[in-house]
PDB file of C-alpha atoms in Angstrom:
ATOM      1  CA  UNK A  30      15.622 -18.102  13.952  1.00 44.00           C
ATOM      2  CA  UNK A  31      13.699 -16.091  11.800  1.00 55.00           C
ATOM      3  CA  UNK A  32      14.113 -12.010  11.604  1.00 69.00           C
ATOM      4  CA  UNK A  33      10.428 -11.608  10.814  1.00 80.00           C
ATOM      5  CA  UNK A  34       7.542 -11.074  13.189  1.00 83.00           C
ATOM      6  CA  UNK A  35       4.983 -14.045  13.644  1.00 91.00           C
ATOM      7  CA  UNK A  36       1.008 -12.808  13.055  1.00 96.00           C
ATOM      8  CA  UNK A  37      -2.304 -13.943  14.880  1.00 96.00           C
ATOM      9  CA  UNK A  38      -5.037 -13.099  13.008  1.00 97.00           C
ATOM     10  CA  UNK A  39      -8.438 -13.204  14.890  1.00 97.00           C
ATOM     11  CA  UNK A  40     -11.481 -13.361  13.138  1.00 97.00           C
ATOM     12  CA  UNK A  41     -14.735 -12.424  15.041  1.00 97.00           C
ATOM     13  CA  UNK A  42     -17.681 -13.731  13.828  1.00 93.00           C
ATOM     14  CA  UNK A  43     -20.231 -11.870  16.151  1.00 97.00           C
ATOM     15  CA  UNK A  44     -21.099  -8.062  15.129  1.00 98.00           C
ATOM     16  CA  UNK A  45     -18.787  -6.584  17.755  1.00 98.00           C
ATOM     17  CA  UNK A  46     -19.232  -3.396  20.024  1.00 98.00           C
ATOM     18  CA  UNK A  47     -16.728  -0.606  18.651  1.00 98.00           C
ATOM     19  CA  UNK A  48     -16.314   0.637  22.121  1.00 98.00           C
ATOM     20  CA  UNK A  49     -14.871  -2.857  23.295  1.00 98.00           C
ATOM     21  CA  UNK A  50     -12.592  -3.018  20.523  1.00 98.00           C
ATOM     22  CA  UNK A  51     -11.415   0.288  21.127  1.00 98.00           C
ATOM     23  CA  UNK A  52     -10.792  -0.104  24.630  1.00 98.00           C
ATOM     24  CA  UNK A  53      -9.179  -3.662  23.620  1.00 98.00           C
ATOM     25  CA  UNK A  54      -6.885  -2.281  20.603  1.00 98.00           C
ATOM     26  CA  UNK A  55      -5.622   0.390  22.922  1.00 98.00           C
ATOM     27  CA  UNK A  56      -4.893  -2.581  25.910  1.00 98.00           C
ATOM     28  CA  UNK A  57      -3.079  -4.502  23.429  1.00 98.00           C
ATOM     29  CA  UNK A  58      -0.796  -1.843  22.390  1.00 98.00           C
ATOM     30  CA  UNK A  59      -0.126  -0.488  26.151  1.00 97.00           C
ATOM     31  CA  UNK A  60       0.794  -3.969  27.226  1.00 97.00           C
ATOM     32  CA  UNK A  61       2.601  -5.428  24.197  1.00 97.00           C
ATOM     33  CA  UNK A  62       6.390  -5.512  24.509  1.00 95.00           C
ATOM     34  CA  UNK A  63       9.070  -6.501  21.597  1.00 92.00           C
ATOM     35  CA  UNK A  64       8.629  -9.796  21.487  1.00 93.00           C
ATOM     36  CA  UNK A  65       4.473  -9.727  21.675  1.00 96.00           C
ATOM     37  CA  UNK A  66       3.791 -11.718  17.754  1.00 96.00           C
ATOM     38  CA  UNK A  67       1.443  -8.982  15.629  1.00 97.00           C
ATOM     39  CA  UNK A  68      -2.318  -8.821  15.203  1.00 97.00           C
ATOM     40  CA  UNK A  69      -4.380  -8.413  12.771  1.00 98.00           C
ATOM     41  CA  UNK A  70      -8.571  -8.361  13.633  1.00 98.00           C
ATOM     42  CA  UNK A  71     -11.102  -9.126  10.998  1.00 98.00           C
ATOM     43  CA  UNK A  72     -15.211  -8.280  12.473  1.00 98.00           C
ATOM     44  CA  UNK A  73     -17.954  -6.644  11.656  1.00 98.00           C
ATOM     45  CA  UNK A  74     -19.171  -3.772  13.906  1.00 98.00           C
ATOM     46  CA  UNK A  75     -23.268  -2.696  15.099  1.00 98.00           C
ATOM     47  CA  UNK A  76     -23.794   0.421  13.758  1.00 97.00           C
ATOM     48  CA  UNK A  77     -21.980   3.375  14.987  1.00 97.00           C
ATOM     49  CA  UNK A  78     -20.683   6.509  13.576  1.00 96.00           C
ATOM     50  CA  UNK A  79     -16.698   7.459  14.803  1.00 96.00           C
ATOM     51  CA  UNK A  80     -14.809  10.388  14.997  1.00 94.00           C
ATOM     52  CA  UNK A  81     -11.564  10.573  13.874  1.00 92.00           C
ATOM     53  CA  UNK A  82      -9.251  12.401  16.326  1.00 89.00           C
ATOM     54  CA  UNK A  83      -9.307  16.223  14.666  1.00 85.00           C
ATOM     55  CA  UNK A  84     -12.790  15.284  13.765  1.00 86.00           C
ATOM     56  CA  UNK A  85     -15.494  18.267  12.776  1.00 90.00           C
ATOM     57  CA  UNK A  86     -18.594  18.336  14.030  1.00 88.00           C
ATOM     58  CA  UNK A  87     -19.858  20.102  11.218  1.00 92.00           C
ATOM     59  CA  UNK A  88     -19.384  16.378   9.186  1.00 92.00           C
ATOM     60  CA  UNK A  89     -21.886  15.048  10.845  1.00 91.00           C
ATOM     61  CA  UNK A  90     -24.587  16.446   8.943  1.00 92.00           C
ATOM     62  CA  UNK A  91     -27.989  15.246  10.116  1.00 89.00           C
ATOM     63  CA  UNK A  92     -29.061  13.912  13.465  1.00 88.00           C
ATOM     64  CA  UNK A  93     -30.218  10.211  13.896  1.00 89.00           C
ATOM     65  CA  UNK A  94     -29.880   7.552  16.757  1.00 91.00           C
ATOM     66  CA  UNK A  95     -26.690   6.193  15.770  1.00 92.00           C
ATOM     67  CA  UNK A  96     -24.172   6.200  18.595  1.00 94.00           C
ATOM     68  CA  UNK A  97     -21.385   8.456  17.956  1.00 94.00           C
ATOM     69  CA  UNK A  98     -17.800   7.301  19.018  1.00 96.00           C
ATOM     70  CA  UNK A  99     -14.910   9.745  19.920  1.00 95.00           C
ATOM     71  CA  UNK A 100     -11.662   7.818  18.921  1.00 96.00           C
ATOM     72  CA  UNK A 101      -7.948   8.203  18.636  1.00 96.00           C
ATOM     73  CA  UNK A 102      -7.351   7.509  15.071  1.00 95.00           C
ATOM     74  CA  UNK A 103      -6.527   9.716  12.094  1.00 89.00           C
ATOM     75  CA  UNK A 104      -9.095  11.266   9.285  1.00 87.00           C
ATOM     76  CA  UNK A 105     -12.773  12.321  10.191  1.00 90.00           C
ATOM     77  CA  UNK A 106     -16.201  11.181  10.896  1.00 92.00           C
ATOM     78  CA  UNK A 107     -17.231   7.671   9.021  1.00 94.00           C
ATOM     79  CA  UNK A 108     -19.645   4.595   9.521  1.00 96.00           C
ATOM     80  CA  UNK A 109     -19.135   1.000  10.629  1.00 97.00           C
ATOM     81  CA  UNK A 110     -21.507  -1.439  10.241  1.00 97.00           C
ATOM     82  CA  UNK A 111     -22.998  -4.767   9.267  1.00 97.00           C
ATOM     83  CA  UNK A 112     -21.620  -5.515   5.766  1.00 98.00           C
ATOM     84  CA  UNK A 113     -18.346  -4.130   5.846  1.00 98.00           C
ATOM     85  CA  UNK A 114     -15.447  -5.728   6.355  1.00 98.00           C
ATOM     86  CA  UNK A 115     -13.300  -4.174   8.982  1.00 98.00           C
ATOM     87  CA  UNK A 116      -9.291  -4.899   9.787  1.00 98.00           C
ATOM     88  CA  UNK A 117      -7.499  -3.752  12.484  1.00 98.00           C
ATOM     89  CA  UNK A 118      -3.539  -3.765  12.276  1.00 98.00           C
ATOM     90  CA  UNK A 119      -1.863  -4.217  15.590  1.00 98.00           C
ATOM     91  CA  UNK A 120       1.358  -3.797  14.385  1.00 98.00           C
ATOM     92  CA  UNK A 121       5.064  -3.168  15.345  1.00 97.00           C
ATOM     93  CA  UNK A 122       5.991  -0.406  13.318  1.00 97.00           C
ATOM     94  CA  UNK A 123       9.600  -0.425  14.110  1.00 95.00           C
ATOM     95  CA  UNK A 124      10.403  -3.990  14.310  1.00 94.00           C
ATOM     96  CA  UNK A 125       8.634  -4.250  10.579  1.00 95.00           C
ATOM     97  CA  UNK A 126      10.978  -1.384   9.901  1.00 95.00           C
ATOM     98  CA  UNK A 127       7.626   0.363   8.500  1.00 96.00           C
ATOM     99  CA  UNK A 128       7.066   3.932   7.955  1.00 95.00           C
ATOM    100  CA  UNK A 129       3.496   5.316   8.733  1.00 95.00           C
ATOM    101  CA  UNK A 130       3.237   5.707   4.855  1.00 95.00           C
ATOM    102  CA  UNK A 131       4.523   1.979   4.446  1.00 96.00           C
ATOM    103  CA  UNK A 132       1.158   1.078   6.484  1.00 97.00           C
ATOM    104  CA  UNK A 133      -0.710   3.671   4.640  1.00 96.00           C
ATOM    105  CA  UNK A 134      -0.162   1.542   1.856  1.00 96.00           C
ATOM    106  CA  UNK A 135       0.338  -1.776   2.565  1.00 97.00           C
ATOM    107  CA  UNK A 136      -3.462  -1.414   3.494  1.00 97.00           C
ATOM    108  CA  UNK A 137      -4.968   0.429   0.310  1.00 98.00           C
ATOM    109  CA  UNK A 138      -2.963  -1.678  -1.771  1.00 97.00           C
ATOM    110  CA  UNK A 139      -4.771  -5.108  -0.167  1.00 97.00           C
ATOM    111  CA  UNK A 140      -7.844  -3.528  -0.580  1.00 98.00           C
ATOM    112  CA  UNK A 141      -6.894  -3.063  -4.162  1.00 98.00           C
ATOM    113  CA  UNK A 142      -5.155  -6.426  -4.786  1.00 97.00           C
ATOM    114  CA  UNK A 143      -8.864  -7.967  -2.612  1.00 97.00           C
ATOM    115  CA  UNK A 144     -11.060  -5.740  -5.548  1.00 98.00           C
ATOM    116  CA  UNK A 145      -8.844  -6.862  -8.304  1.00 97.00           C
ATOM    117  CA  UNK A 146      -9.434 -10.855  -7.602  1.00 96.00           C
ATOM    118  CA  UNK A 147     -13.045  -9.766  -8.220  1.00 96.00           C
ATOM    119  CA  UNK A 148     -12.336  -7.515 -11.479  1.00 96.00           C
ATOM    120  CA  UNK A 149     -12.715  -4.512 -10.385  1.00 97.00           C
ATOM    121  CA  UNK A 150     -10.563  -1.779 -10.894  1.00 97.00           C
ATOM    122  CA  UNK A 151      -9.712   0.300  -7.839  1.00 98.00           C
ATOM    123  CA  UNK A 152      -7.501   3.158  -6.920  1.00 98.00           C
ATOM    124  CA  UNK A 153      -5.830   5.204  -4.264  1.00 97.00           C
ATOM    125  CA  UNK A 154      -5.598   8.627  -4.218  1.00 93.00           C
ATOM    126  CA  UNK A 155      -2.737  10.341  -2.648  1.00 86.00           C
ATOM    127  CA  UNK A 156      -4.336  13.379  -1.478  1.00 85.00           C
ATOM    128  CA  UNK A 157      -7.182  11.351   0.351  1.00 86.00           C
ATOM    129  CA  UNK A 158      -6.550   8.269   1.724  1.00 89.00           C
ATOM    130  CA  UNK A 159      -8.599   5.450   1.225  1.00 95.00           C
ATOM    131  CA  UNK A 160      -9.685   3.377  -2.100  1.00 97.00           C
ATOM    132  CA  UNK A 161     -11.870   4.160  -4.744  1.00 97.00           C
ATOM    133  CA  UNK A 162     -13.766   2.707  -7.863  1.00 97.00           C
ATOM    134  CA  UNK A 163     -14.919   5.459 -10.540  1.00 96.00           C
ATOM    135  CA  UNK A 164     -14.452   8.473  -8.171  1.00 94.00           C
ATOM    136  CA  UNK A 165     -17.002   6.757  -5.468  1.00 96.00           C
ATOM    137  CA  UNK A 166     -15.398   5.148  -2.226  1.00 96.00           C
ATOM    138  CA  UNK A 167     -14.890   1.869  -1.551  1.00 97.00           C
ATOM    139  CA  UNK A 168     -12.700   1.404   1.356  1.00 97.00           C
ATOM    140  CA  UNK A 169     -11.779   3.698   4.291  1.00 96.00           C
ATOM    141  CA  UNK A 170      -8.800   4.141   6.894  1.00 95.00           C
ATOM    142  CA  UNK A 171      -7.525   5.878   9.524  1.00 95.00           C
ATOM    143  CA  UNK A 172      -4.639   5.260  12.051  1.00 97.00           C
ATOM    144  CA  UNK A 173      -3.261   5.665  15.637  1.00 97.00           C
ATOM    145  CA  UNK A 174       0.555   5.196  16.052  1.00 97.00           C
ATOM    146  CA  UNK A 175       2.035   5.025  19.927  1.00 96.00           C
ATOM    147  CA  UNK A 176       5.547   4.567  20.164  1.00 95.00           C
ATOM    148  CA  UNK A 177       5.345   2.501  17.097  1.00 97.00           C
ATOM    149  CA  UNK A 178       3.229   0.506  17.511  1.00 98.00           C
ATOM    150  CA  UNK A 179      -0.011   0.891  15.354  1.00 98.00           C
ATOM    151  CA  UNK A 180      -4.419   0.305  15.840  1.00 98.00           C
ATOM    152  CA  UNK A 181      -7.119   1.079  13.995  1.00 98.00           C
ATOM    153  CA  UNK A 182      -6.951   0.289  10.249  1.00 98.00           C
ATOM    154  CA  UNK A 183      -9.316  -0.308   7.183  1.00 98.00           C
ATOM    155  CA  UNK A 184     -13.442  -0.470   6.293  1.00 98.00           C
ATOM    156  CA  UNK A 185     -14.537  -2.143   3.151  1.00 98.00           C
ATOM    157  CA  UNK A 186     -17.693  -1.972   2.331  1.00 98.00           C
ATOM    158  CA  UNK A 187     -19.476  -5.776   0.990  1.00 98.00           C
ATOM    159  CA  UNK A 188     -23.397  -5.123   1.076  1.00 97.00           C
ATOM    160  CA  UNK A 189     -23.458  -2.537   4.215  1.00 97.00           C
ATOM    161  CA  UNK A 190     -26.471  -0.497   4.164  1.00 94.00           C
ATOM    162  CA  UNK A 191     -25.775   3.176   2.789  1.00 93.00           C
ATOM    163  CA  UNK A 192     -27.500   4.843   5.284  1.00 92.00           C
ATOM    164  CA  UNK A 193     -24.921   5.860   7.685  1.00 91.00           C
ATOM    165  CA  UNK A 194     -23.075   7.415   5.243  1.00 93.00           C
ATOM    166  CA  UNK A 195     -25.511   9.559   3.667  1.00 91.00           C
ATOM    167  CA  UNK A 196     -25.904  11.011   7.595  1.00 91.00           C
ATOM    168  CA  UNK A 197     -22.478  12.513   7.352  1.00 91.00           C
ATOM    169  CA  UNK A 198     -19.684  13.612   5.131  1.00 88.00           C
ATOM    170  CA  UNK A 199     -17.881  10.784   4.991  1.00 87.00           C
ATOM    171  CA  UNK A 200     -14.717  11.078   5.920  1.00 81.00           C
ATOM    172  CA  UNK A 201     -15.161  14.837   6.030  1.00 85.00           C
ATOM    173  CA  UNK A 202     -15.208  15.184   2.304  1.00 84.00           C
ATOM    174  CA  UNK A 203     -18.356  16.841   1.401  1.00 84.00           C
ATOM    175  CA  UNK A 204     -20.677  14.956  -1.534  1.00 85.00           C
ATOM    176  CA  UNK A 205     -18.523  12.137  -1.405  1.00 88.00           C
ATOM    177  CA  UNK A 206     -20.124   9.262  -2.881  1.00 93.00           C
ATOM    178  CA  UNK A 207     -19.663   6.027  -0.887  1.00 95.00           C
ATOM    179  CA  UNK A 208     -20.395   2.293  -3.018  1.00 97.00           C
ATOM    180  CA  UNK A 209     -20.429  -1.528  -2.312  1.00 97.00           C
ATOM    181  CA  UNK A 210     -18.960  -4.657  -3.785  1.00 97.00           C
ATOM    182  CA  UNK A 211     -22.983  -5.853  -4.139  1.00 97.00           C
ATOM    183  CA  UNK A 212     -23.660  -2.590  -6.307  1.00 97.00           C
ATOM    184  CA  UNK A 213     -20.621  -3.777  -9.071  1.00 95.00           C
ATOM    185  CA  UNK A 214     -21.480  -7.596  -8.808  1.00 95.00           C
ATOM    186  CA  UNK A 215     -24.134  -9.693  -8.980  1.00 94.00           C
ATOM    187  CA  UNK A 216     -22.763 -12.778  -7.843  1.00 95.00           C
ATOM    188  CA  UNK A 217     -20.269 -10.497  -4.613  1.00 96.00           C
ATOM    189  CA  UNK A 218     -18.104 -12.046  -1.985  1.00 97.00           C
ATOM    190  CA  UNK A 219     -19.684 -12.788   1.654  1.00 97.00           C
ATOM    191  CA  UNK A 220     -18.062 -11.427   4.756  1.00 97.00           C
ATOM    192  CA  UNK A 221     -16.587 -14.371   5.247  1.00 97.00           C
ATOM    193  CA  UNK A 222     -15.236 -15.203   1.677  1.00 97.00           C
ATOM    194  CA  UNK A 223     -13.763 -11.762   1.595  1.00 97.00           C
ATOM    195  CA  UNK A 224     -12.147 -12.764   5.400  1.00 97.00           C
ATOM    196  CA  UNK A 225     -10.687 -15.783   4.013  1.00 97.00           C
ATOM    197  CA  UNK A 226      -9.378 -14.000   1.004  1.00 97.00           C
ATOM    198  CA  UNK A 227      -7.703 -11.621   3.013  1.00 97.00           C
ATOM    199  CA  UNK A 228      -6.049 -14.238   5.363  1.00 96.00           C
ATOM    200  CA  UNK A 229      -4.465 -15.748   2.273  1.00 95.00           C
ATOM    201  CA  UNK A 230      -3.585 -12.349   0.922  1.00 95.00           C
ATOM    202  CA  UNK A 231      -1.441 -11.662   4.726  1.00 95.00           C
ATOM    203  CA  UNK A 232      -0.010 -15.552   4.218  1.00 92.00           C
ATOM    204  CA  UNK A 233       1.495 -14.217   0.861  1.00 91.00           C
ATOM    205  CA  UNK A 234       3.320 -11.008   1.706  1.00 88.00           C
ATOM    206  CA  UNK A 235       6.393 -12.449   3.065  1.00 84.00           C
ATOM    207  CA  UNK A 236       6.363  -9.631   5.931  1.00 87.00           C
ATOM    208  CA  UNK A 237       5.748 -12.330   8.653  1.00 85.00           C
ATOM    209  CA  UNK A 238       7.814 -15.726   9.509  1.00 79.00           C
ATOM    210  CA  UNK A 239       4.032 -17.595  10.535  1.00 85.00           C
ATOM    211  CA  UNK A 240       0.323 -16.705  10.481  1.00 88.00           C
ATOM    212  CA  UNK A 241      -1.886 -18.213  13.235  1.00 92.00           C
ATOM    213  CA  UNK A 242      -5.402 -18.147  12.764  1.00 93.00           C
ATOM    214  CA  UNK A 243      -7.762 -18.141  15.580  1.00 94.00           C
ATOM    215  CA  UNK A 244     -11.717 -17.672  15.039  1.00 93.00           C
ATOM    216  CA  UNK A 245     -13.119 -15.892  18.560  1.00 90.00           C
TER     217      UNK A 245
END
């Protein structure tokens, strides 16, 4: 029997309401008990702005008609929308016999390791989470953690519309320049390339005994 957890990975395929996935993350990790296999999601979201749990309203910097979500997780105000990949990692901290930090990086590094099969060079930065290409921002995250068990998780933005962003300070960083795989390559990665390249990523980590994929 192995020691290591099994994973289901779901992958929506419909633009998906961030208040149902919320309210479903937060289920999941209420009812889940230590023997429940991990999750990880992979959507897109409609457009909506969230706020990060110690969020400022201040960040949110010019009016518009985008819904504004009050969430749980870590970090400040950012955008989610069509054109960015999004994963959520329902994970058991404590049975992975992760730190918080552990899942802080496991998730910049795949964004890094995603960027990398694509040539391009990108970074984390220890004093502000995420990953970055040439001081702009590629890919965002933010956290909840309840009783070790963790939701939420990591934005990448593909060929998402800029718009959002430039409504706020995103991720409460003032001037921060946000930037797309489609702005550094002509020839960029679909939604569901970059999926598939991130389920193979997961299937070669050696953190989990079997990956199940489901598409919902």
């Amino acid at each position: 029997m192995s020691s290591k957890p099994s994973l289901i990975i779901r992958c929506f395929n419909d633009l998906q309401d961030y208040t149902t996935r919320f309210e479903a993350m937060k289920d999941f990790t209420t009812n889940r008990d230590e023997t429940t296999p991990d999750e990880v999601w992979l959507l897109q979201h409609q457009d909506v702005l969230t706020q990060g749990q110690a969020g400022k309203a201040e960040h949110i910097l010019i009016p518009s008609n985008l819904p504004i979500v009050h969430t749980d997780r870590g970090g400040q105000v950012t955008w989610h929308g069509k054109g960015q990949l999004v994963a959520y990692f329902l994970l058991d901290l404590n049975r992975l016999k992760w730190h918080v930090r552990t899942l802080v990086s496991f998730a910049e590094q795949a964004m890094i390791d995603l960027l990398k099969q694509y040539h391009i060079n990108a970074y984390a930065k220890p004093d502000a989470p995420g990953v970055y290409v040439d001081g702009r921002k590629i890919g965002s995250l933010g956290f909840k953690i309840r009783r070790g068990r963790s939701y939420h998780g990591l934005a990448l933005n593909i060929d998402c519309a800029l718009t959002g962003f430039q409504t706020i300070n995103p991720c409460g960083y003032a001037g921060l320049e946000m930037v797309r795989l489609q702005d550094m390559l002509e020839d960029y990665p679909s939604f569901e390339q970059l999926c598939h390249d991130f389920i193979s990523y997961l299937q070669n980590t050696n953190f989990f005994h079997d990956l199940v994929v489901k598409s919902e």
